[in-house]
Amino acid sequence: MDDIIIPSGSNSAPSTISFDDLQEMEADLTVQMLQKVFSNFECMRRNSQLCDVRIKCQNSYFLAHRCVLAAAIPYFNAMFSTEFVETEMEECEIQEMSSDCLEAIIDFVYTGKIHLTIQNVTDLLVAADFFNLELLSTECANFLTLKITHYNVLDIRQMALRHNCKKAVRAADRFIQRHFVAISETPLFLKLDLEQITEFLGMDELHAESEEEIYQAAIRWLKYLPERREVASKLLQNVRLTLLDKTFLIDEVATNSIIHNSISCRDLFDEVKEFHLIPERRQKLSKFRLESRHCSEIPGIIYACGGLGMNTDCRPASKAEMYDPLAKKWMPINSMNSVRTRVGVSALNGKLYVMGGYNGEVRLSIVEVFDPKRNEWSNALPILTKRSAMATVVYRDKIYVIGGFDGKSLADVESYSPITGERKFLFPMRSPRSAAAAVVLKGCIYVIGGHNSCAIYNSVEKYDFQTGQWTILKPMKKPRCRHAAVVYDDNIYVIGGYDGREFLSCTEVYDPETNSWKDGPSMNLKRGRVSACVNGNAIYAVGGYHGEMKYCSMEILQMQPEPKDLFNKNVKLGDGKMRKHELVWRMGPKMQLHEGGVSIAVIPISPKKLCSISQCEEDEEEMIRKTNALNLDDSESEGLYRLTE
């Protein structure tokens, strides 16, 4: 076999490669080839070469290639490959859009580029929906999410619903939840129909200073048209009337003419009075939603307690501290009344509930409540079973205490209502579990992993509040105990833990829609006995233990770019594009008072505080923008899609 002589440079001998060394090679030039082919197709179209169809739209005609249109657009694929009249005709007509819109779509098919503006995006979205062109629909939806404001979000949401743009609907809903009070003062809000405003008032994540602001929005809508008074009772059932301040109830609600002149509204008001005046009857008044609203995308204060004190010999601590994500630092708060670790912690209606735990000698059933407004702890009714290492979750107005350890691993689950004082057992889990993790998602409790003192589980159970039954789901890839779990964007993130051989830094992500698991980004440190929460658009993993060292550190996984304006979801970059966000855990500030396994929960920051911070940042940004504008020419102010308004 002949050899190939390859020169290797002027100062060295040539190298020799035998043909025997080159058995085969596969070159993948897909991208380059496609670009070349479509570039040639575009040149041929512009020069009217080999075009075999002419499309009429209004008074304009467009030449194109059937094969290109059919390959790119499902509408034309059906037209040219079935028994439509147009199959053999050299000319077809499109009447459902403007000629400018059709021209833009044909250009998009041949070049992959589209020029989106505020003026044309609606027409292009309608056209993309007509042609079943999902790629363009998605791009239009992305553009719309960048342009959402208080004044157009309701229109954008309706348009996105009409054309099944789920991403744009979700973005609009999140914006409405963050800005509901301001949106309720716009003219478009007053023009919503009953079904639409009922949907908004029923949202759990509306961001408001108090329920009084939600009530006032409902009253403004009712007053806009006289005939709406007939549906006042139906609408007001979506306002959480039992959360209204008692003085507000007497001074504002009882004297409102709409309520005063409606028998059904007066009946509703009487039930609210009964709720406040006769607490023992509250359990029977099931129509009322008793939990306060909480917008998960708005950052809150993280509270940590129930861990091990600093520089101690692994003894439980009574100390507690809080992390302010705006100041980016931990600060001490008043200590609990009792010393304990491995507690269950949940936040409900602006207060922190610390349940059960272990004081170094015995398991506990005590419950303490922290009121951030007063910076003080108080005792509440105990849970029904003494336990530690349990999971706690909040669903509606109740806290659910799940599994744990009382000398043996537990399968029982109890509900705890701070408002009514009701405590009762639910149907037990299929397996006893201590050191498990639990979350609530779409009306179900998910309990993940844990151990039974003999084996560590990778199994998952789901409790459906509708059926009152537990079902087994697809197991995790790894068995875990002493781990954490959170919900973000309807997926469950399982973080750290211990698998019986080693402590873990890895995460797994569960999609309930597909009942499937995938790997998530790993933390920087291996952490067992870790606690986690979602706060704003980030996941926080706090504390932990890796077998030799207790951690006071924290890691943060920013799920979306972190904007300066706390109310905006998207970062608008100078090039008009949304840059791909990398999911990487980053180290955050260390706790001051704890080491090892703490339990954490989040209480929302006051909207007034957020508004004041956001306004200061907006004023600063406006000053910078005006200064920079003096040095910008027109070309620098346009983005990828030329975001003209």
XYZ file of C-alpha atoms in Angstrom, residues 7-639:
633
model
C 5.144 17.947 5.250
C 5.410 18.865 8.922
C 7.401 22.099 8.772
C 10.688 23.440 7.440
C 12.841 22.300 10.354
C 11.500 18.784 10.818
C 11.207 15.646 8.795
C 7.922 14.965 6.978
C 5.557 12.509 8.633
C 4.233 9.446 6.899
C 0.698 8.047 7.250
C -0.164 4.705 5.733
C -3.491 4.190 3.953
C -3.921 1.257 6.347
C -4.361 3.800 9.162
C -7.248 5.521 7.361
C -9.988 2.884 7.358
C -12.956 5.290 7.302
C -14.105 8.727 8.408
C -17.559 10.272 8.714
C -17.740 14.030 8.234
C -20.806 15.838 9.628
C -21.323 19.031 7.646
C -25.077 19.211 8.187
C -25.221 22.840 9.311
C -22.904 24.137 6.619
C -24.733 22.149 3.940
C -28.162 23.356 5.017
C -26.980 26.951 5.084
C -25.531 26.572 1.590
C -28.651 24.878 0.203
C -31.064 27.453 1.611
C -28.816 30.299 0.538
C -28.953 28.901 -2.990
C -32.747 28.456 -2.790
C -33.070 32.111 -1.764
C -30.912 33.249 -4.695
C -32.981 31.123 -7.066
C -36.215 32.580 -5.679
C -34.964 36.143 -6.026
C -33.931 35.382 -9.629
C -37.174 33.477 -10.377
C -35.232 30.306 -11.134
C -37.076 26.939 -11.078
C -39.993 28.476 -9.137
C -43.063 26.295 -9.636
C -45.787 28.100 -7.693
C -47.096 31.632 -7.582
C -48.969 32.772 -4.450
C -51.476 35.590 -4.637
C -52.226 37.665 -1.558
C -54.293 40.817 -1.855
C -52.795 42.577 -4.909
C -49.337 41.018 -4.634
C -47.785 37.868 -6.108
C -44.908 35.805 -4.676
C -42.898 33.180 -6.544
C -41.603 30.196 -4.567
C -40.645 26.518 -4.715
C -43.289 23.993 -3.696
C -40.756 21.656 -2.107
C -39.349 24.406 0.132
C -42.765 25.622 1.264
C -43.988 22.068 1.854
C -40.880 21.140 3.851
C -41.104 24.208 6.101
C -44.828 24.921 6.502
C -47.347 22.150 7.389
C -50.174 24.110 5.715
C -48.432 24.008 2.318
C -47.330 20.418 2.841
C -50.992 19.432 3.121
C -51.975 21.649 0.201
C -49.338 20.357 -2.230
C -49.330 16.675 -1.277
C -53.058 15.885 -1.041
C -56.068 16.189 -3.298
C -56.474 19.937 -2.940
C -57.248 21.804 -6.149
C -54.010 23.742 -5.651
C -51.925 20.557 -5.887
C -51.516 20.835 -9.664
C -52.208 24.553 -10.080
C -49.376 26.958 -10.731
C -51.108 29.666 -8.693
C -52.814 29.608 -5.320
C -54.331 32.346 -3.207
C -53.989 33.176 0.521
C -56.750 35.460 1.782
C -56.303 35.131 5.559
C -53.505 37.718 6.003
C -51.906 40.813 4.538
C -49.398 40.635 1.711
C -46.713 42.152 3.968
C -47.280 39.378 6.481
C -47.101 36.613 3.872
C -43.949 38.114 2.370
C -42.289 38.153 5.819
C -43.163 34.490 6.361
C -41.872 33.391 2.953
C -38.647 35.318 3.630
C -38.441 33.558 7.010
C -38.801 30.132 5.384
C -35.955 30.812 2.948
C -33.571 32.747 5.239
C -34.494 31.775 8.817
C -34.707 35.486 9.714
C -37.745 37.531 10.716
C -38.155 41.233 11.456
C -40.428 41.573 14.509
C -41.859 44.855 15.757
C -44.638 45.887 18.089
C -46.622 46.809 14.976
C -46.354 43.478 13.136
C -45.957 40.816 15.842
C -49.707 40.340 16.296
C -50.287 39.743 12.564
C -47.300 37.405 12.366
C -48.518 35.410 15.354
C -51.941 35.014 13.736
C -50.298 33.962 10.475
C -47.968 31.499 12.210
C -50.965 29.964 13.929
C -52.828 29.740 10.594
C -49.877 28.013 8.912
C -49.186 25.827 11.979
C -45.641 27.214 11.987
C -44.646 26.461 15.597
C -41.113 27.825 15.324
C -42.375 31.268 14.371
C -45.177 31.154 16.958
C -42.571 30.520 19.641
C -40.412 33.409 18.433
C -43.407 35.759 18.438
C -44.260 34.621 21.966
C -40.676 35.275 23.078
C -40.862 38.768 21.598
C -44.175 39.488 23.338
C -42.816 38.465 26.729
C -40.080 41.096 26.322
C -42.652 43.815 25.664
C -45.152 43.159 28.477
C -46.213 46.226 30.475
C -48.951 47.014 32.988
C -51.048 48.475 30.190
C -50.815 45.717 27.569
C -50.407 42.511 29.595
C -54.137 41.693 29.567
C -54.312 42.092 25.775
C -51.141 40.050 25.270
C -52.515 37.297 27.495
C -55.786 37.117 25.519
C -53.935 37.000 22.224
C -51.601 34.286 23.519
C -54.578 32.236 24.736
C -56.286 32.602 21.373
C -53.257 31.259 19.536
C -52.224 28.660 22.142
C -48.898 30.339 22.989
C -48.452 28.688 26.375
C -45.116 30.335 27.098
C -46.541 33.825 26.572
C -49.593 32.973 28.712
C -47.332 31.827 31.561
C -45.212 34.979 31.243
C -48.329 37.152 31.295
C -49.724 35.313 34.325
C -46.467 35.755 36.229
C -46.428 39.467 35.372
C -50.060 39.851 36.472
C -49.321 38.086 39.750
C -46.361 40.375 40.478
C -48.120 43.603 39.453
C -51.787 42.872 40.145
C -52.590 46.021 42.119
C -51.148 48.347 39.456
C -52.830 46.396 36.633
C -56.184 46.555 38.457
C -56.028 50.349 38.121
C -55.729 50.304 34.301
C -58.703 50.798 31.927
C -58.316 47.297 30.426
C -58.831 45.673 33.823
C -62.272 47.270 34.117
C -63.246 45.778 30.747
C -62.514 42.170 31.714
C -65.469 39.801 31.679
C -66.627 37.927 34.776
C -64.804 34.716 33.856
C -61.501 36.526 33.387
C -61.563 38.563 36.591
C -62.751 35.536 38.565
C -59.717 33.624 37.312
C -57.366 36.414 38.390
C -58.931 36.911 41.828
C -58.646 33.151 42.414
C -54.869 33.129 41.913
C -52.879 32.121 45.005
C -49.826 34.140 43.965
C -51.237 37.662 43.600
C -48.747 40.102 45.097
C -50.455 42.663 47.324
C -49.766 44.441 50.577
C -52.943 42.948 52.000
C -56.209 41.291 50.962
C -57.828 44.725 51.259
C -56.148 45.688 47.954
C -57.650 42.621 46.261
C -61.080 43.528 47.625
C -60.767 47.106 46.358
C -59.854 45.857 42.874
C -62.997 43.690 42.846
C -65.159 46.638 43.955
C -63.700 48.895 41.230
C -64.654 46.284 38.619
C -68.166 45.905 40.045
C -68.771 49.674 40.031
C -67.707 50.111 36.383
C -71.060 48.862 35.011
C -74.333 48.931 36.963
C -75.402 45.465 35.742
C -72.332 43.886 37.346
C -73.875 44.286 40.802
C -75.933 41.183 40.081
C -72.764 39.035 40.155
C -71.216 40.748 43.192
C -71.673 37.785 45.530
C -70.212 35.339 43.012
C -67.171 37.557 42.445
C -66.528 38.377 46.109
C -66.329 34.687 46.990
C -62.912 34.805 45.291
C -61.745 37.506 47.702
C -60.409 36.038 50.952
C -62.802 38.027 53.097
C -61.768 36.356 56.349
C -58.288 37.868 55.902
C -59.629 41.436 55.791
C -58.818 43.575 58.790
C -61.755 43.685 61.225
C -61.835 47.487 61.211
C -61.825 47.452 57.397
C -64.734 44.983 57.445
C -66.836 47.304 59.578
C -65.823 50.644 58.045
C -65.553 49.703 54.362
C -67.252 46.398 53.585
C -70.354 46.698 55.758
C -71.077 50.220 54.496
C -70.503 49.514 50.793
C -73.701 50.117 48.824
C -73.133 47.118 46.517
C -72.951 44.754 49.494
C -75.630 46.534 51.506
C -78.166 46.285 48.645
C -77.520 42.604 47.811
C -79.105 39.858 49.915
C -76.510 37.280 48.840
C -73.666 39.706 49.670
C -75.145 40.422 53.075
C -75.382 36.674 53.722
C -71.733 36.341 52.752
C -70.778 39.174 55.084
C -72.743 37.576 57.946
C -70.737 34.377 57.507
C -67.496 36.368 57.674
C -68.692 37.971 60.921
C -69.539 34.536 62.289
C -66.057 33.343 61.379
C -64.499 36.081 63.516
C -66.986 36.086 66.382
C -67.411 32.320 66.891
C -64.019 30.626 66.304
C -65.320 27.155 67.185
C -67.508 27.206 64.042
C -64.672 27.974 61.653
C -64.219 24.349 60.615
C -67.756 24.351 59.169
C -67.167 27.435 57.035
C -65.232 25.525 54.367
C -66.104 27.912 51.517
C -63.546 30.455 52.721
C -59.884 30.394 51.688
C -57.955 31.073 54.871
C -54.334 31.238 53.692
C -52.751 34.504 52.583
C -51.508 34.868 49.023
C -47.810 34.526 48.284
C -46.104 35.344 44.997
C -43.213 32.891 44.826
C -41.305 34.987 42.263
C -41.042 37.889 44.692
C -38.082 37.412 47.052
C -38.776 36.862 50.722
C -36.862 36.608 53.977
C -35.349 33.158 54.624
C -35.580 32.048 58.258
C -33.267 29.337 59.627
C -33.684 27.566 62.958
C -33.554 24.167 64.612
C -29.939 23.392 63.791
C -26.682 23.042 65.689
C -25.065 26.062 67.306
C -21.706 27.451 66.222
C -18.582 25.985 67.856
C -20.520 23.526 70.025
C -20.126 19.808 70.471
C -22.996 19.074 68.060
C -25.664 20.145 70.539
C -29.077 21.433 69.368
C -29.551 25.198 69.490
C -32.436 27.554 70.206
C -30.940 30.339 68.100
C -32.624 31.583 64.936
C -31.534 33.862 62.132
C -32.785 35.348 58.878
C -31.334 36.010 55.436
C -32.337 39.164 53.547
C -31.772 38.573 49.785
C -31.838 42.314 49.111
C -29.134 43.116 51.667
C -27.472 39.744 50.893
C -26.626 39.003 54.523
C -27.694 36.895 57.504
C -28.936 38.595 60.666
C -29.916 37.185 64.088
C -33.496 37.223 65.349
C -34.818 36.386 68.794
C -34.111 32.819 69.911
C -36.770 30.140 70.221
C -38.087 29.265 73.667
C -36.801 25.699 73.359
C -33.555 24.014 72.325
C -33.995 21.537 69.439
C -32.820 20.303 66.070
C -34.264 18.199 63.181
C -37.468 20.223 63.325
C -40.169 20.814 60.749
C -40.465 24.445 59.620
C -43.211 26.037 57.517
C -44.398 29.574 56.770
C -48.119 30.358 56.691
C -49.928 33.706 56.652
C -46.775 35.676 57.349
C -45.672 33.634 60.372
C -43.079 30.912 60.940
C -44.111 27.587 62.514
C -41.440 25.339 64.076
C -42.703 21.856 64.911
C -41.413 18.884 66.862
C -37.715 18.045 66.760
C -35.107 16.557 69.067
C -33.534 18.298 72.076
C -30.658 15.866 72.529
C -32.627 13.571 74.842
C -36.215 13.120 73.606
C -38.401 13.743 70.577
C -40.786 16.694 70.881
C -44.315 17.646 69.851
C -44.116 21.330 70.778
C -44.931 24.048 68.233
C -43.562 27.570 68.368
C -44.689 30.477 66.183
C -42.498 33.417 65.158
C -44.136 36.755 64.265
C -41.651 38.800 62.165
C -43.545 42.046 62.777
C -42.965 41.713 66.532
C -39.740 39.687 66.412
C -41.126 37.361 69.060
C -41.912 33.682 69.583
C -45.074 32.237 71.124
C -46.264 28.717 71.895
C -49.091 27.088 69.927
C -50.994 23.830 70.104
C -48.606 20.847 69.862
C -48.683 18.352 67.014
C -50.329 14.998 67.745
C -47.168 12.849 67.671
C -43.732 13.477 69.148
C -41.293 13.247 66.254
C -38.101 14.541 64.667
C -36.641 14.327 61.143
C -40.082 14.812 59.605
C -41.085 16.755 56.498
C -43.607 19.608 56.600
C -45.496 21.272 53.759
C -48.248 23.879 53.463
C -51.393 23.346 51.418
C -54.042 26.038 51.512
C -54.568 27.001 55.160
C -53.008 23.922 56.794
C -49.563 22.559 57.602
C -48.996 18.850 56.954
C -46.501 16.929 59.118
C -45.187 13.858 57.286
C -43.312 10.840 58.598
C -40.325 11.327 60.865
C -38.792 9.401 63.741
C -40.004 8.671 67.293
C -37.702 5.708 68.003
C -38.814 4.157 64.746
C -39.591 5.591 61.307
C -43.188 6.787 60.910
C -45.693 6.463 58.074
C -48.375 8.674 59.575
C -49.335 12.134 58.317
C -51.188 14.782 60.269
C -52.801 18.047 59.269
C -52.459 21.095 61.492
C -54.629 24.206 61.132
C -53.250 27.257 62.977
C -56.460 29.174 62.230
C -59.093 26.711 63.425
C -56.935 24.664 65.800
C -57.976 21.440 64.074
C -55.427 18.589 64.174
C -56.099 15.203 62.625
C -54.415 12.225 61.006
C -54.637 11.563 57.277
C -54.382 8.225 55.528
C -50.793 7.020 56.231
C -48.088 6.637 53.609
C -47.394 3.235 52.106
C -43.900 3.173 53.659
C -42.594 4.578 56.958
C -40.124 7.377 56.193
C -37.838 9.540 58.272
C -35.421 12.146 56.884
C -37.535 12.293 53.699
C -38.298 15.408 51.640
C -41.768 16.612 50.685
C -43.316 19.268 48.427
C -46.773 20.326 47.266
C -47.498 20.585 43.547
C -50.873 21.045 41.846
C -53.027 19.812 44.714
C -50.827 16.839 45.644
C -48.164 16.099 48.266
C -45.020 14.394 46.922
C -42.885 12.545 49.506
C -39.451 11.625 48.212
C -36.824 9.230 49.553
C -36.013 8.910 53.260
C -35.232 5.755 55.243
C -36.875 3.208 57.546
C -33.804 2.669 59.794
C -32.842 -0.369 57.695
C -32.846 0.865 54.106
C -32.583 4.192 52.285
C -35.324 4.761 49.717
C -35.308 6.022 46.162
C -39.092 5.625 46.040
C -41.644 8.436 45.708
C -45.234 8.610 46.968
C -47.948 11.093 45.963
C -50.987 12.017 48.062
C -53.938 13.394 46.094
C -56.222 15.639 48.158
C -59.084 14.900 45.758
C -59.030 11.134 46.327
C -57.359 10.965 49.748
C -55.104 8.167 48.443
C -51.355 7.579 48.099
C -49.861 6.318 44.839
C -46.332 5.152 43.993
C -44.447 7.096 41.297
C -41.275 6.441 39.332
C -38.316 6.210 41.745
C -35.306 8.510 41.764
C -32.068 7.412 40.138
C -30.346 7.361 43.549
C -31.633 6.445 47.004
C -31.480 9.470 49.327
C -32.219 10.538 52.863
C -31.418 13.802 54.684
C -31.929 15.618 51.377
C -34.099 18.573 50.361
C -36.736 19.117 47.679
C -38.357 22.211 46.164
C -40.760 23.019 43.325
C -39.751 25.369 40.532
C -41.695 25.886 37.296
C -43.834 22.786 37.999
C -40.782 20.529 38.313
C -39.455 19.004 41.553
C -35.759 19.533 42.338
C -34.203 17.018 44.772
C -30.987 18.283 46.291
C -28.055 16.585 48.073
C -28.559 14.014 50.835
C -26.957 10.693 51.753
C -27.269 7.415 49.812
C -25.852 5.006 52.431
C -22.322 5.160 51.071
C -21.567 8.839 50.594
C -22.980 12.320 50.978
C -24.260 13.810 47.737
C -23.796 17.044 45.833
C -25.896 15.937 42.865
C -29.481 16.954 42.118
C -32.313 15.243 40.275
C -35.289 16.875 38.574
C -38.730 15.238 38.369
C -41.290 16.149 35.710
C -44.768 15.110 36.902
C -46.189 15.453 33.385
C -43.961 12.660 32.066
C -43.311 10.873 35.402
C -39.602 11.004 34.600
C -36.332 11.979 36.290
C -33.269 13.705 34.861
C -29.997 14.964 36.307
C -29.759 18.566 37.469
C -26.718 20.744 38.196
C -24.552 19.531 41.079
C -23.719 21.704 44.071
C -20.156 22.704 44.872
C -20.199 20.751 48.145
C -21.618 17.408 49.227
C -24.430 18.131 51.668
C -26.510 15.806 53.816
C -29.036 17.247 56.291
C -29.423 20.115 53.843
C -32.462 22.370 53.744
C -33.676 24.200 50.633
C -36.265 26.705 49.471
C -37.300 28.640 46.379
C -37.003 32.384 46.833
C -37.741 34.673 43.925
C -36.215 33.038 40.858
C -33.535 31.152 42.765
C -33.138 27.915 44.728
C -31.246 28.201 48.022
C -29.511 25.203 49.661
C -28.531 25.987 53.246
C -26.302 24.222 55.768
C -25.609 20.511 55.762
C -23.007 17.926 56.746
C -20.597 15.733 54.771
C -19.491 13.233 57.396
C -16.538 15.188 58.748
C -17.617 18.806 58.706
C -20.798 20.745 59.494
C -21.562 23.559 57.057
C -22.697 27.102 57.812
C -22.483 27.914 54.107
C -25.210 28.387 51.519
C -25.392 27.765 47.766
C -27.685 29.573 45.333
C -28.947 28.296 41.974
C -30.234 31.282 40.001
C -32.946 29.859 37.735
C -33.303 33.003 35.628
C -31.052 36.030 35.065
C -31.245 38.217 38.149
C -32.670 41.619 37.148
C -31.993 44.825 39.029
C -35.707 45.578 38.900
C -37.193 42.984 41.253
C -40.510 43.157 39.430
C -39.233 42.304 35.937
C -38.918 38.672 34.842
C -36.655 39.266 31.847
C -33.352 41.051 31.460
C -33.496 43.203 28.332
C -30.010 43.131 26.874
C -28.532 45.659 24.520
C -28.713 43.291 21.566
C -32.423 42.620 22.132
C -31.823 38.925 22.803
C -32.447 36.759 25.837
C -29.010 35.313 26.529
C -29.020 31.634 27.452
C -28.812 31.413 31.224
C -26.381 28.899 32.682
C -27.618 26.923 35.687
C -24.691 26.855 38.115
C -24.705 26.691 41.905
C -22.813 29.617 43.416
C -21.709 30.060 47.016
C -23.659 32.594 49.067
C -23.125 34.307 52.431
C -22.565 32.080 55.472
C -24.928 31.773 58.399
C -23.811 33.546 61.571
C -25.361 31.355 64.259
C -25.683 27.807 62.905
C -23.651 24.903 61.651
C -24.931 21.672 60.173
C -28.528 20.801 59.472
C -30.985 23.676 59.897
C -34.568 23.927 58.684
C -35.638 26.931 56.629
C -38.760 28.621 55.301
C -39.550 31.860 53.451
C -41.856 34.720 54.470
C -42.607 37.260 51.699
C -41.127 40.749 51.805
C -43.640 43.559 52.138
C -44.707 44.916 48.716
C -44.193 48.456 50.045
C -40.557 47.686 50.788
C -40.108 46.169 47.324
C -41.815 49.153 45.677
C -39.526 51.629 47.415
C -36.419 49.646 46.453
C -37.618 49.182 42.872
C -38.425 52.913 42.527
C -34.925 53.894 43.684
C -33.424 51.510 41.117
C -35.725 52.786 38.354
C -34.709 56.392 39.118
C -31.023 55.400 38.985
C -31.513 53.477 35.716
C -33.413 56.409 34.174
C -30.598 58.795 35.032
C -28.038 56.427 33.484
C -30.219 55.942 30.400
C -30.575 59.693 29.818
C -26.838 60.182 30.222
C -25.992 57.367 27.821
C -28.605 58.488 25.292
C -26.547 61.598 24.604
C -23.805 59.375 23.167
C -25.955 56.830 21.282
C -26.769 56.928 17.601
C -29.892 55.282 16.160
C -28.134 52.054 15.161
C -27.009 51.374 18.742
C -30.541 51.601 20.110
C -31.920 48.721 18.038
C -31.838 45.046 19.029
